[in-house]
Amino acid sequence: MRALVSFEAAARKMSFKHAAEELNVTPAAVSHQIKALEHQLRFQLFRRTHRGVELTETGAYLLVALQRGFEEISEAVDQLRSRSHPAAVTIHSSTAVSSLWLTPRLAKFWRAHSHISVGQIVSDGMYEHRNADLRIHYGDVGRERGRCEVLFKDRIVALGSPSFAARHATDDIGRIGKMPLIHLDTPYSQWTTWEQWARALGYTGGLRTAHRVNNYVIALQAALDGIGAVLGWQGLTQEHTRAGRLVKVLPDALPSPLDFYVKLENDASESAKTLFDWLAETASS
């Protein structure tokens, strides 16, 4: 298990040194753990270069599997904790929506409605939790039954750190094939892929892979670290773009094919309805 933890940290940070700092061990200890894991698996997980380390295809596959497993463990622990301290209202959303859009807004809701406690169920898995009063989805709201409100219609752009953009930004969609890209591997979501985005804008050639992750927040962090370009849903990435931490590397923008919307469960309480109405009003303003 220790070797897997060392590998996940090194793969996420793309650095044995930074992984060691996070785990409070020496870089040599991280290197030893990864070499032992490579020997056990009989596969090379990293390519060692004079500039650092790069994930092999096998390493990227293992990273996605590990992150998915750690995420499911974390979700289970959070669920067990929440059962002992039930909130007045529970709202389900993905990790990206929770961290990038919902949580900053809930602070404002609490200031206006301090008598209503709100609990979040954060999950990127395919199974919905039964005890949620509201759910935020990314999908086709026209196929839903019940009370729903679209929170925002989005546009998808290619983003990178300012230093990455200085090296790779272009006005020619045809040059995207040479750009290092951060790919999001989420089998349970309907998020637009790089292939779909490029094809919709007229590019049908090959694409490079700089990094593969199964979590959008980690994908954004990789972009902030300058690893590659990431697809940015403008409604979710606006804090980063306003602050200049992420900038466009291509001028093209693709209208999002689906909507971010909130759904109110039929048996929801009056407190849940209050939060639903507040989110709808906040989004429209």
PDB file of C-alpha atoms in Angstrom:
ATOM      1  CA  MET A   1       0.000   0.000   0.000  1.00  0.00           C
ATOM      2  CA  ARG A   2       2.860   2.372   0.825  1.00  0.00           C
ATOM      3  CA  ALA A   3       4.301   1.910  -2.656  1.00  0.00           C
ATOM      4  CA  LEU A   4       0.946   2.726  -4.260  1.00  0.00           C
ATOM      5  CA  VAL A   5       0.612   5.886  -2.148  1.00  0.00           C
ATOM      6  CA  SER A   6       4.138   6.951  -3.131  1.00  0.00           C
ATOM      7  CA  PHE A   7       3.396   6.282  -6.798  1.00  0.00           C
ATOM      8  CA  GLU A   8       0.096   8.235  -6.719  1.00  0.00           C
ATOM      9  CA  ALA A   9       1.763  11.265  -5.120  1.00  0.00           C
ATOM     10  CA  ALA A  10       4.708  11.191  -7.546  1.00  0.00           C
ATOM     11  CA  ALA A  11       2.415  10.755 -10.566  1.00  0.00           C
ATOM     12  CA  ARG A  12       0.105  13.541  -9.460  1.00  0.00           C
ATOM     13  CA  LYS A  13       2.997  15.914  -8.723  1.00  0.00           C
ATOM     14  CA  MET A  14       5.117  14.633 -11.651  1.00  0.00           C
ATOM     15  CA  SER A  15       8.036  14.857  -9.241  1.00  0.00           C
ATOM     16  CA  PHE A  16       9.652  12.482  -6.745  1.00  0.00           C
ATOM     17  CA  LYS A  17      10.900  15.488  -4.760  1.00  0.00           C
ATOM     18  CA  HIS A  18       7.472  17.114  -4.414  1.00  0.00           C
ATOM     19  CA  ALA A  19       5.873  13.763  -3.610  1.00  0.00           C
ATOM     20  CA  ALA A  20       8.440  13.259  -0.857  1.00  0.00           C
ATOM     21  CA  GLU A  21       7.645  16.690   0.609  1.00  0.00           C
ATOM     22  CA  GLU A  22       3.935  15.845   0.621  1.00  0.00           C
ATOM     23  CA  LEU A  23       4.511  12.442   2.268  1.00  0.00           C
ATOM     24  CA  ASN A  24       7.174  13.766   4.653  1.00  0.00           C
ATOM     25  CA  VAL A  25       9.798  11.279   3.481  1.00  0.00           C
ATOM     26  CA  THR A  26      12.983  11.537   1.420  1.00  0.00           C
ATOM     27  CA  PRO A  27      12.995  11.515  -2.411  1.00  0.00           C
ATOM     28  CA  ALA A  28      15.161   8.396  -2.182  1.00  0.00           C
ATOM     29  CA  ALA A  29      12.419   6.644  -0.213  1.00  0.00           C
ATOM     30  CA  VAL A  30       9.840   7.548  -2.874  1.00  0.00           C
ATOM     31  CA  SER A  31      12.163   6.346  -5.634  1.00  0.00           C
ATOM     32  CA  HIS A  32      12.773   3.067  -3.779  1.00  0.00           C
ATOM     33  CA  GLN A  33       9.044   2.429  -3.325  1.00  0.00           C
ATOM     34  CA  ILE A  34       8.320   3.075  -7.007  1.00  0.00           C
ATOM     35  CA  LYS A  35      11.190   0.875  -8.193  1.00  0.00           C
ATOM     36  CA  ALA A  36       9.854  -1.922  -5.985  1.00  0.00           C
ATOM     37  CA  LEU A  37       6.375  -1.447  -7.439  1.00  0.00           C
ATOM     38  CA  GLU A  38       7.732  -1.482 -11.012  1.00  0.00           C
ATOM     39  CA  HIS A  39       9.625  -4.687 -10.238  1.00  0.00           C
ATOM     40  CA  GLN A  40       6.504  -6.302  -8.771  1.00  0.00           C
ATOM     41  CA  LEU A  41       4.302  -5.286 -11.712  1.00  0.00           C
ATOM     42  CA  ARG A  42       7.032  -5.935 -14.308  1.00  0.00           C
ATOM     43  CA  PHE A  43       6.124  -2.661 -16.007  1.00  0.00           C
ATOM     44  CA  GLN A  44       7.891   0.686 -16.180  1.00  0.00           C
ATOM     45  CA  LEU A  45       5.676   3.374 -14.646  1.00  0.00           C
ATOM     46  CA  PHE A  46       7.908   6.422 -15.201  1.00  0.00           C
ATOM     47  CA  ARG A  47      10.375   7.521 -17.841  1.00  0.00           C
ATOM     48  CA  ARG A  48      13.352   9.155 -16.128  1.00  0.00           C
ATOM     49  CA  THR A  49      14.723  12.135 -18.094  1.00  0.00           C
ATOM     50  CA  HIS A  50      17.233  14.869 -17.358  1.00  0.00           C
ATOM     51  CA  ARG A  51      14.298  17.235 -16.796  1.00  0.00           C
ATOM     52  CA  GLY A  52      12.486  14.980 -14.335  1.00  0.00           C
ATOM     53  CA  VAL A  53      10.009  12.134 -14.757  1.00  0.00           C
ATOM     54  CA  GLU A  54       7.155  11.417 -17.147  1.00  0.00           C
ATOM     55  CA  LEU A  55       4.392   8.847 -16.834  1.00  0.00           C
ATOM     56  CA  THR A  56       4.408   5.919 -19.213  1.00  0.00           C
ATOM     57  CA  GLU A  57       1.095   4.737 -20.662  1.00  0.00           C
ATOM     58  CA  THR A  58       1.003   1.998 -18.020  1.00  0.00           C
ATOM     59  CA  GLY A  59       1.726   4.552 -15.309  1.00  0.00           C
ATOM     60  CA  ALA A  60      -1.111   6.799 -16.492  1.00  0.00           C
ATOM     61  CA  TYR A  61      -3.501   3.830 -16.481  1.00  0.00           C
ATOM     62  CA  LEU A  62      -2.514   2.910 -12.918  1.00  0.00           C
ATOM     63  CA  LEU A  63      -2.838   6.537 -11.747  1.00  0.00           C
ATOM     64  CA  VAL A  64      -6.428   6.785 -12.999  1.00  0.00           C
ATOM     65  CA  ALA A  65      -7.329   3.481 -11.310  1.00  0.00           C
ATOM     66  CA  LEU A  66      -5.745   4.534  -8.006  1.00  0.00           C
ATOM     67  CA  GLN A  67      -7.373   7.964  -7.947  1.00  0.00           C
ATOM     68  CA  ARG A  68     -10.747   6.365  -8.606  1.00  0.00           C
ATOM     69  CA  GLY A  69     -10.187   3.921  -5.748  1.00  0.00           C
ATOM     70  CA  PHE A  70      -9.000   6.594  -3.287  1.00  0.00           C
ATOM     71  CA  GLU A  71     -11.972   8.756  -4.248  1.00  0.00           C
ATOM     72  CA  GLU A  72     -14.456   5.956  -3.542  1.00  0.00           C
ATOM     73  CA  ILE A  73     -12.834   5.282  -0.161  1.00  0.00           C
ATOM     74  CA  SER A  74     -13.075   8.980   0.695  1.00  0.00           C
ATOM     75  CA  GLU A  75     -16.725   9.071  -0.341  1.00  0.00           C
ATOM     76  CA  ALA A  76     -17.516   6.077   1.884  1.00  0.00           C
ATOM     77  CA  VAL A  77     -15.810   7.690   4.884  1.00  0.00           C
ATOM     78  CA  ASP A  78     -17.649  10.975   4.292  1.00  0.00           C
ATOM     79  CA  GLN A  79     -20.959   9.131   4.093  1.00  0.00           C
ATOM     80  CA  LEU A  80     -20.335   7.337   7.391  1.00  0.00           C
ATOM     81  CA  ARG A  81     -19.424  10.621   9.060  1.00  0.00           C
ATOM     82  CA  SER A  82     -22.494  12.412   7.702  1.00  0.00           C
ATOM     83  CA  ARG A  83     -24.861   9.781   9.116  1.00  0.00           C
ATOM     84  CA  SER A  84     -23.861  10.660  12.681  1.00  0.00           C
ATOM     85  CA  HIS A  85     -24.481  14.402  12.121  1.00  0.00           C
ATOM     86  CA  PRO A  86     -27.394  14.726   9.683  1.00  0.00           C
ATOM     87  CA  ALA A  87     -27.910  18.169   8.140  1.00  0.00           C
ATOM     88  CA  ALA A  88     -31.261  19.865   7.582  1.00  0.00           C
ATOM     89  CA  VAL A  89     -30.662  19.851   3.812  1.00  0.00           C
ATOM     90  CA  THR A  90     -28.345  17.646   1.758  1.00  0.00           C
ATOM     91  CA  ILE A  91     -27.200  18.470  -1.752  1.00  0.00           C
ATOM     92  CA  HIS A  92     -25.391  16.100  -4.094  1.00  0.00           C
ATOM     93  CA  SER A  93     -22.848  17.273  -6.685  1.00  0.00           C
ATOM     94  CA  SER A  94     -19.615  16.266  -8.362  1.00  0.00           C
ATOM     95  CA  THR A  95     -16.215  17.199  -6.962  1.00  0.00           C
ATOM     96  CA  ALA A  96     -15.743  19.865  -9.626  1.00  0.00           C
ATOM     97  CA  VAL A  97     -19.123  21.521  -9.115  1.00  0.00           C
ATOM     98  CA  SER A  98     -18.752  21.410  -5.338  1.00  0.00           C
ATOM     99  CA  SER A  99     -15.290  22.946  -5.150  1.00  0.00           C
ATOM    100  CA  LEU A 100     -15.471  25.355  -8.090  1.00  0.00           C
ATOM    101  CA  TRP A 101     -19.091  26.557  -8.026  1.00  0.00           C
ATOM    102  CA  LEU A 102     -21.278  25.384  -5.141  1.00  0.00           C
ATOM    103  CA  THR A 103     -19.180  25.751  -1.991  1.00  0.00           C
ATOM    104  CA  PRO A 104     -18.352  29.456  -2.502  1.00  0.00           C
ATOM    105  CA  ARG A 105     -22.079  30.155  -2.942  1.00  0.00           C
ATOM    106  CA  LEU A 106     -23.162  28.158   0.094  1.00  0.00           C
ATOM    107  CA  ALA A 107     -21.225  30.552   2.310  1.00  0.00           C
ATOM    108  CA  LYS A 108     -23.502  33.343   1.080  1.00  0.00           C
ATOM    109  CA  PHE A 109     -26.584  31.161   1.606  1.00  0.00           C
ATOM    110  CA  TRP A 110     -25.618  30.478   5.222  1.00  0.00           C
ATOM    111  CA  ARG A 111     -25.244  34.196   5.894  1.00  0.00           C
ATOM    112  CA  ALA A 112     -28.787  34.786   4.621  1.00  0.00           C
ATOM    113  CA  HIS A 113     -30.323  31.615   6.114  1.00  0.00           C
ATOM    114  CA  SER A 114     -28.253  30.797   9.186  1.00  0.00           C
ATOM    115  CA  HIS A 115     -31.048  28.603  10.613  1.00  0.00           C
ATOM    116  CA  ILE A 116     -30.691  26.051   7.766  1.00  0.00           C
ATOM    117  CA  SER A 117     -27.767  23.641   7.976  1.00  0.00           C
ATOM    118  CA  VAL A 118     -26.579  22.263   4.649  1.00  0.00           C
ATOM    119  CA  GLY A 119     -24.620  19.083   4.070  1.00  0.00           C
ATOM    120  CA  GLN A 120     -22.881  18.210   0.823  1.00  0.00           C
ATOM    121  CA  ILE A 121     -22.636  14.741  -0.703  1.00  0.00           C
ATOM    122  CA  VAL A 122     -19.707  14.963  -3.110  1.00  0.00           C
ATOM    123  CA  SER A 123     -19.323  12.092  -5.539  1.00  0.00           C
ATOM    124  CA  ASP A 124     -18.101  11.484  -9.075  1.00  0.00           C
ATOM    125  CA  GLY A 125     -19.376   7.915  -9.193  1.00  0.00           C
ATOM    126  CA  MET A 126     -22.208   6.484 -11.245  1.00  0.00           C
ATOM    127  CA  TYR A 127     -24.487   5.792  -8.258  1.00  0.00           C
ATOM    128  CA  GLU A 128     -26.732   8.465  -6.778  1.00  0.00           C
ATOM    129  CA  HIS A 129     -27.126   8.679  -3.026  1.00  0.00           C
ATOM    130  CA  ARG A 130     -30.703   8.234  -1.898  1.00  0.00           C
ATOM    131  CA  ASN A 131     -30.618  10.677   1.000  1.00  0.00           C
ATOM    132  CA  ALA A 132     -29.984  13.839  -1.046  1.00  0.00           C
ATOM    133  CA  ASP A 133     -32.689  16.533  -1.126  1.00  0.00           C
ATOM    134  CA  LEU A 134     -31.191  18.354  -4.122  1.00  0.00           C
ATOM    135  CA  ARG A 135     -28.871  17.187  -6.872  1.00  0.00           C
ATOM    136  CA  ILE A 136     -26.745  19.209  -9.261  1.00  0.00           C
ATOM    137  CA  HIS A 137     -26.287  17.425 -12.577  1.00  0.00           C
ATOM    138  CA  TYR A 138     -24.454  18.014 -15.838  1.00  0.00           C
ATOM    139  CA  GLY A 139     -26.793  16.627 -18.467  1.00  0.00           C
ATOM    140  CA  ASP A 140     -29.915  17.119 -20.567  1.00  0.00           C
ATOM    141  CA  VAL A 141     -32.404  18.897 -18.320  1.00  0.00           C
ATOM    142  CA  GLY A 142     -35.132  18.325 -20.940  1.00  0.00           C
ATOM    143  CA  ARG A 143     -35.125  14.616 -20.097  1.00  0.00           C
ATOM    144  CA  GLU A 144     -35.777  15.196 -16.398  1.00  0.00           C
ATOM    145  CA  ARG A 145     -39.055  14.889 -14.573  1.00  0.00           C
ATOM    146  CA  GLY A 146     -39.827  16.984 -11.560  1.00  0.00           C
ATOM    147  CA  ARG A 147     -38.731  20.439 -10.541  1.00  0.00           C
ATOM    148  CA  CYS A 148     -35.439  21.525 -12.110  1.00  0.00           C
ATOM    149  CA  GLU A 149     -33.673  24.813 -12.790  1.00  0.00           C
ATOM    150  CA  VAL A 150     -30.756  25.419 -15.150  1.00  0.00           C
ATOM    151  CA  LEU A 151     -27.920  27.009 -13.193  1.00  0.00           C
ATOM    152  CA  PHE A 152     -25.839  28.112 -16.162  1.00  0.00           C
ATOM    153  CA  LYS A 153     -25.289  27.394 -19.850  1.00  0.00           C
ATOM    154  CA  ASP A 154     -21.607  27.111 -20.508  1.00  0.00           C
ATOM    155  CA  ARG A 155     -18.910  27.450 -23.139  1.00  0.00           C
ATOM    156  CA  ILE A 156     -15.858  25.218 -23.303  1.00  0.00           C
ATOM    157  CA  VAL A 157     -12.426  26.715 -24.039  1.00  0.00           C
ATOM    158  CA  ALA A 158      -8.822  25.521 -24.051  1.00  0.00           C
ATOM    159  CA  LEU A 159      -6.925  26.870 -21.040  1.00  0.00           C
ATOM    160  CA  GLY A 160      -3.374  26.774 -19.740  1.00  0.00           C
ATOM    161  CA  SER A 161      -1.150  28.549 -17.273  1.00  0.00           C
ATOM    162  CA  PRO A 162       0.350  31.879 -18.426  1.00  0.00           C
ATOM    163  CA  SER A 163       3.794  30.250 -18.780  1.00  0.00           C
ATOM    164  CA  PHE A 164       2.309  27.371 -20.802  1.00  0.00           C
ATOM    165  CA  ALA A 165       0.387  29.823 -23.011  1.00  0.00           C
ATOM    166  CA  ALA A 166       3.566  31.798 -23.655  1.00  0.00           C
ATOM    167  CA  ARG A 167       5.083  28.655 -25.187  1.00  0.00           C
ATOM    168  CA  HIS A 168       2.074  27.070 -26.901  1.00  0.00           C
ATOM    169  CA  ALA A 169      -0.770  29.585 -27.499  1.00  0.00           C
ATOM    170  CA  THR A 170      -1.907  29.788 -31.129  1.00  0.00           C
ATOM    171  CA  ASP A 171      -4.750  31.078 -33.287  1.00  0.00           C
ATOM    172  CA  ASP A 172      -4.643  27.967 -35.490  1.00  0.00           C
ATOM    173  CA  ILE A 173      -6.822  25.025 -34.387  1.00  0.00           C
ATOM    174  CA  GLY A 174      -4.713  22.881 -36.710  1.00  0.00           C
ATOM    175  CA  ARG A 175      -1.760  23.183 -34.341  1.00  0.00           C
ATOM    176  CA  ILE A 176      -3.594  21.606 -31.434  1.00  0.00           C
ATOM    177  CA  GLY A 177      -2.141  18.257 -32.457  1.00  0.00           C
ATOM    178  CA  LYS A 178       1.282  19.400 -31.234  1.00  0.00           C
ATOM    179  CA  MET A 179       0.028  20.813 -27.932  1.00  0.00           C
ATOM    180  CA  PRO A 180       0.453  18.783 -24.693  1.00  0.00           C
ATOM    181  CA  LEU A 181      -3.064  18.087 -23.413  1.00  0.00           C
ATOM    182  CA  ILE A 182      -4.503  17.026 -20.067  1.00  0.00           C
ATOM    183  CA  HIS A 183      -7.142  14.369 -20.692  1.00  0.00           C
ATOM    184  CA  LEU A 184     -10.028  13.675 -18.302  1.00  0.00           C
ATOM    185  CA  ASP A 185     -10.936   9.979 -18.003  1.00  0.00           C
ATOM    186  CA  THR A 186     -14.336   9.821 -16.280  1.00  0.00           C
ATOM    187  CA  PRO A 187     -16.393   6.828 -17.458  1.00  0.00           C
ATOM    188  CA  TYR A 188     -19.469   7.935 -15.516  1.00  0.00           C
ATOM    189  CA  SER A 189     -19.752  11.486 -16.867  1.00  0.00           C
ATOM    190  CA  GLN A 190     -20.862  13.103 -20.105  1.00  0.00           C
ATOM    191  CA  TRP A 191     -18.129  15.737 -20.127  1.00  0.00           C
ATOM    192  CA  THR A 192     -16.819  16.740 -23.546  1.00  0.00           C
ATOM    193  CA  THR A 193     -13.464  15.178 -24.419  1.00  0.00           C
ATOM    194  CA  TRP A 194     -10.574  16.790 -26.261  1.00  0.00           C
ATOM    195  CA  GLU A 195     -11.376  14.633 -29.300  1.00  0.00           C
ATOM    196  CA  GLN A 196     -15.005  15.821 -29.354  1.00  0.00           C
ATOM    197  CA  TRP A 197     -14.024  19.447 -28.789  1.00  0.00           C
ATOM    198  CA  ALA A 198     -11.407  19.466 -31.547  1.00  0.00           C
ATOM    199  CA  ARG A 199     -13.632  17.624 -34.021  1.00  0.00           C
ATOM    200  CA  ALA A 200     -16.509  20.058 -33.444  1.00  0.00           C
ATOM    201  CA  LEU A 201     -14.124  22.901 -34.332  1.00  0.00           C
ATOM    202  CA  GLY A 202     -12.921  21.196 -37.517  1.00  0.00           C
ATOM    203  CA  TYR A 203      -9.745  19.392 -36.426  1.00  0.00           C
ATOM    204  CA  THR A 204      -9.662  15.618 -36.990  1.00  0.00           C
ATOM    205  CA  GLY A 205      -5.964  14.810 -36.572  1.00  0.00           C
ATOM    206  CA  GLY A 206      -4.104  13.164 -33.723  1.00  0.00           C
ATOM    207  CA  LEU A 207      -3.759  14.637 -30.233  1.00  0.00           C
ATOM    208  CA  ARG A 208      -0.927  14.564 -27.694  1.00  0.00           C
ATOM    209  CA  THR A 209      -1.294  13.404 -24.108  1.00  0.00           C
ATOM    210  CA  ALA A 210       0.644  15.209 -21.406  1.00  0.00           C
ATOM    211  CA  HIS A 211      -1.321  13.832 -18.468  1.00  0.00           C
ATOM    212  CA  ARG A 212      -4.424  11.716 -17.766  1.00  0.00           C
ATOM    213  CA  VAL A 213      -6.578  12.058 -14.631  1.00  0.00           C
ATOM    214  CA  ASN A 214     -10.050  10.976 -13.547  1.00  0.00           C
ATOM    215  CA  ASN A 215     -10.938  14.109 -11.591  1.00  0.00           C
ATOM    216  CA  TYR A 216     -11.600  17.562 -13.062  1.00  0.00           C
ATOM    217  CA  VAL A 217     -10.191  19.462 -10.083  1.00  0.00           C
ATOM    218  CA  ILE A 218      -6.911  17.553 -10.444  1.00  0.00           C
ATOM    219  CA  ALA A 219      -6.965  18.257 -14.184  1.00  0.00           C
ATOM    220  CA  LEU A 220      -7.204  21.990 -13.459  1.00  0.00           C
ATOM    221  CA  GLN A 221      -4.383  21.747 -10.931  1.00  0.00           C
ATOM    222  CA  ALA A 222      -2.210  20.032 -13.524  1.00  0.00           C
ATOM    223  CA  ALA A 223      -2.950  22.913 -15.906  1.00  0.00           C
ATOM    224  CA  LEU A 224      -2.127  25.459 -13.208  1.00  0.00           C
ATOM    225  CA  ASP A 225       1.187  23.649 -12.734  1.00  0.00           C
ATOM    226  CA  GLY A 226       1.937  24.098 -16.453  1.00  0.00           C
ATOM    227  CA  ILE A 227       1.779  20.410 -17.410  1.00  0.00           C
ATOM    228  CA  GLY A 228      -0.555  20.971 -20.355  1.00  0.00           C
ATOM    229  CA  ALA A 229      -3.740  22.540 -21.672  1.00  0.00           C
ATOM    230  CA  VAL A 230      -7.099  21.626 -20.147  1.00  0.00           C
ATOM    231  CA  LEU A 231     -10.671  22.013 -21.359  1.00  0.00           C
ATOM    232  CA  GLY A 232     -12.292  24.719 -19.271  1.00  0.00           C
ATOM    233  CA  TRP A 233     -16.012  25.063 -18.643  1.00  0.00           C
ATOM    234  CA  GLN A 234     -16.186  28.835 -18.214  1.00  0.00           C
ATOM    235  CA  GLY A 235     -18.788  28.693 -15.439  1.00  0.00           C
ATOM    236  CA  LEU A 236     -16.522  26.465 -13.369  1.00  0.00           C
ATOM    237  CA  THR A 237     -13.152  28.053 -14.159  1.00  0.00           C
ATOM    238  CA  GLN A 238     -14.073  31.739 -13.952  1.00  0.00           C
ATOM    239  CA  GLU A 239     -12.244  32.308 -10.644  1.00  0.00           C
ATOM    240  CA  HIS A 240      -9.020  31.031 -12.194  1.00  0.00           C
ATOM    241  CA  THR A 241      -9.454  33.020 -15.416  1.00  0.00           C
ATOM    242  CA  ARG A 242     -10.444  36.241 -13.640  1.00  0.00           C
ATOM    243  CA  ALA A 243      -7.331  35.994 -11.486  1.00  0.00           C
ATOM    244  CA  GLY A 244      -5.185  35.273 -14.548  1.00  0.00           C
ATOM    245  CA  ARG A 245      -4.068  31.883 -13.243  1.00  0.00           C
ATOM    246  CA  LEU A 246      -5.471  30.245 -16.396  1.00  0.00           C
ATOM    247  CA  VAL A 247      -5.648  31.886 -19.828  1.00  0.00           C
ATOM    248  CA  LYS A 248      -6.876  30.847 -23.264  1.00  0.00           C
ATOM    249  CA  VAL A 249      -4.375  28.996 -25.423  1.00  0.00           C
ATOM    250  CA  LEU A 250      -6.773  28.990 -28.408  1.00  0.00           C
ATOM    251  CA  PRO A 251      -9.425  31.623 -29.199  1.00  0.00           C
ATOM    252  CA  ASP A 252     -12.050  28.998 -30.099  1.00  0.00           C
ATOM    253  CA  ALA A 253     -14.996  28.310 -27.797  1.00  0.00           C
ATOM    254  CA  LEU A 254     -17.548  25.503 -28.064  1.00  0.00           C
ATOM    255  CA  PRO A 255     -21.060  25.872 -26.604  1.00  0.00           C
ATOM    256  CA  SER A 256     -21.510  23.175 -23.985  1.00  0.00           C
ATOM    257  CA  PRO A 257     -23.861  20.467 -25.331  1.00  0.00           C
ATOM    258  CA  LEU A 258     -25.364  19.920 -21.869  1.00  0.00           C
ATOM    259  CA  ASP A 259     -26.536  22.045 -18.937  1.00  0.00           C
ATOM    260  CA  PHE A 260     -25.592  22.345 -15.305  1.00  0.00           C
ATOM    261  CA  TYR A 261     -28.898  22.179 -13.427  1.00  0.00           C
ATOM    262  CA  VAL A 262     -30.259  21.552  -9.954  1.00  0.00           C
ATOM    263  CA  LYS A 263     -33.075  19.096  -9.275  1.00  0.00           C
ATOM    264  CA  LEU A 264     -35.361  19.146  -6.236  1.00  0.00           C
ATOM    265  CA  GLU A 265     -36.505  15.754  -4.995  1.00  0.00           C
ATOM    266  CA  ASN A 266     -40.273  15.308  -4.729  1.00  0.00           C
ATOM    267  CA  ASP A 267     -40.271  14.658  -0.977  1.00  0.00           C
ATOM    268  CA  ALA A 268     -37.926  17.549  -0.140  1.00  0.00           C
ATOM    269  CA  SER A 269     -38.526  19.692   2.933  1.00  0.00           C
ATOM    270  CA  GLU A 270     -39.355  23.385   3.041  1.00  0.00           C
ATOM    271  CA  SER A 271     -35.728  24.092   3.933  1.00  0.00           C
ATOM    272  CA  ALA A 272     -34.618  22.205   0.822  1.00  0.00           C
ATOM    273  CA  LYS A 273     -37.062  24.215  -1.285  1.00  0.00           C
ATOM    274  CA  THR A 274     -35.604  27.408   0.173  1.00  0.00           C
ATOM    275  CA  LEU A 275     -32.110  26.388  -0.915  1.00  0.00           C
ATOM    276  CA  PHE A 276     -33.393  25.315  -4.345  1.00  0.00           C
ATOM    277  CA  ASP A 277     -35.091  28.687  -4.925  1.00  0.00           C
ATOM    278  CA  TRP A 278     -32.003  30.542  -3.667  1.00  0.00           C
ATOM    279  CA  LEU A 279     -29.657  28.666  -6.014  1.00  0.00           C
ATOM    280  CA  ALA A 280     -31.977  29.276  -8.964  1.00  0.00           C
ATOM    281  CA  GLU A 281     -32.235  32.982  -8.152  1.00  0.00           C
ATOM    282  CA  THR A 282     -28.488  33.328  -7.578  1.00  0.00           C
ATOM    283  CA  ALA A 283     -27.695  31.601 -10.858  1.00  0.00           C
ATOM    284  CA  SER A 284     -30.092  33.768 -12.851  1.00  0.00           C
ATOM    285  CA  SER A 285     -28.616  36.965 -11.398  1.00  0.00           C
TER     286      SER A 285
END
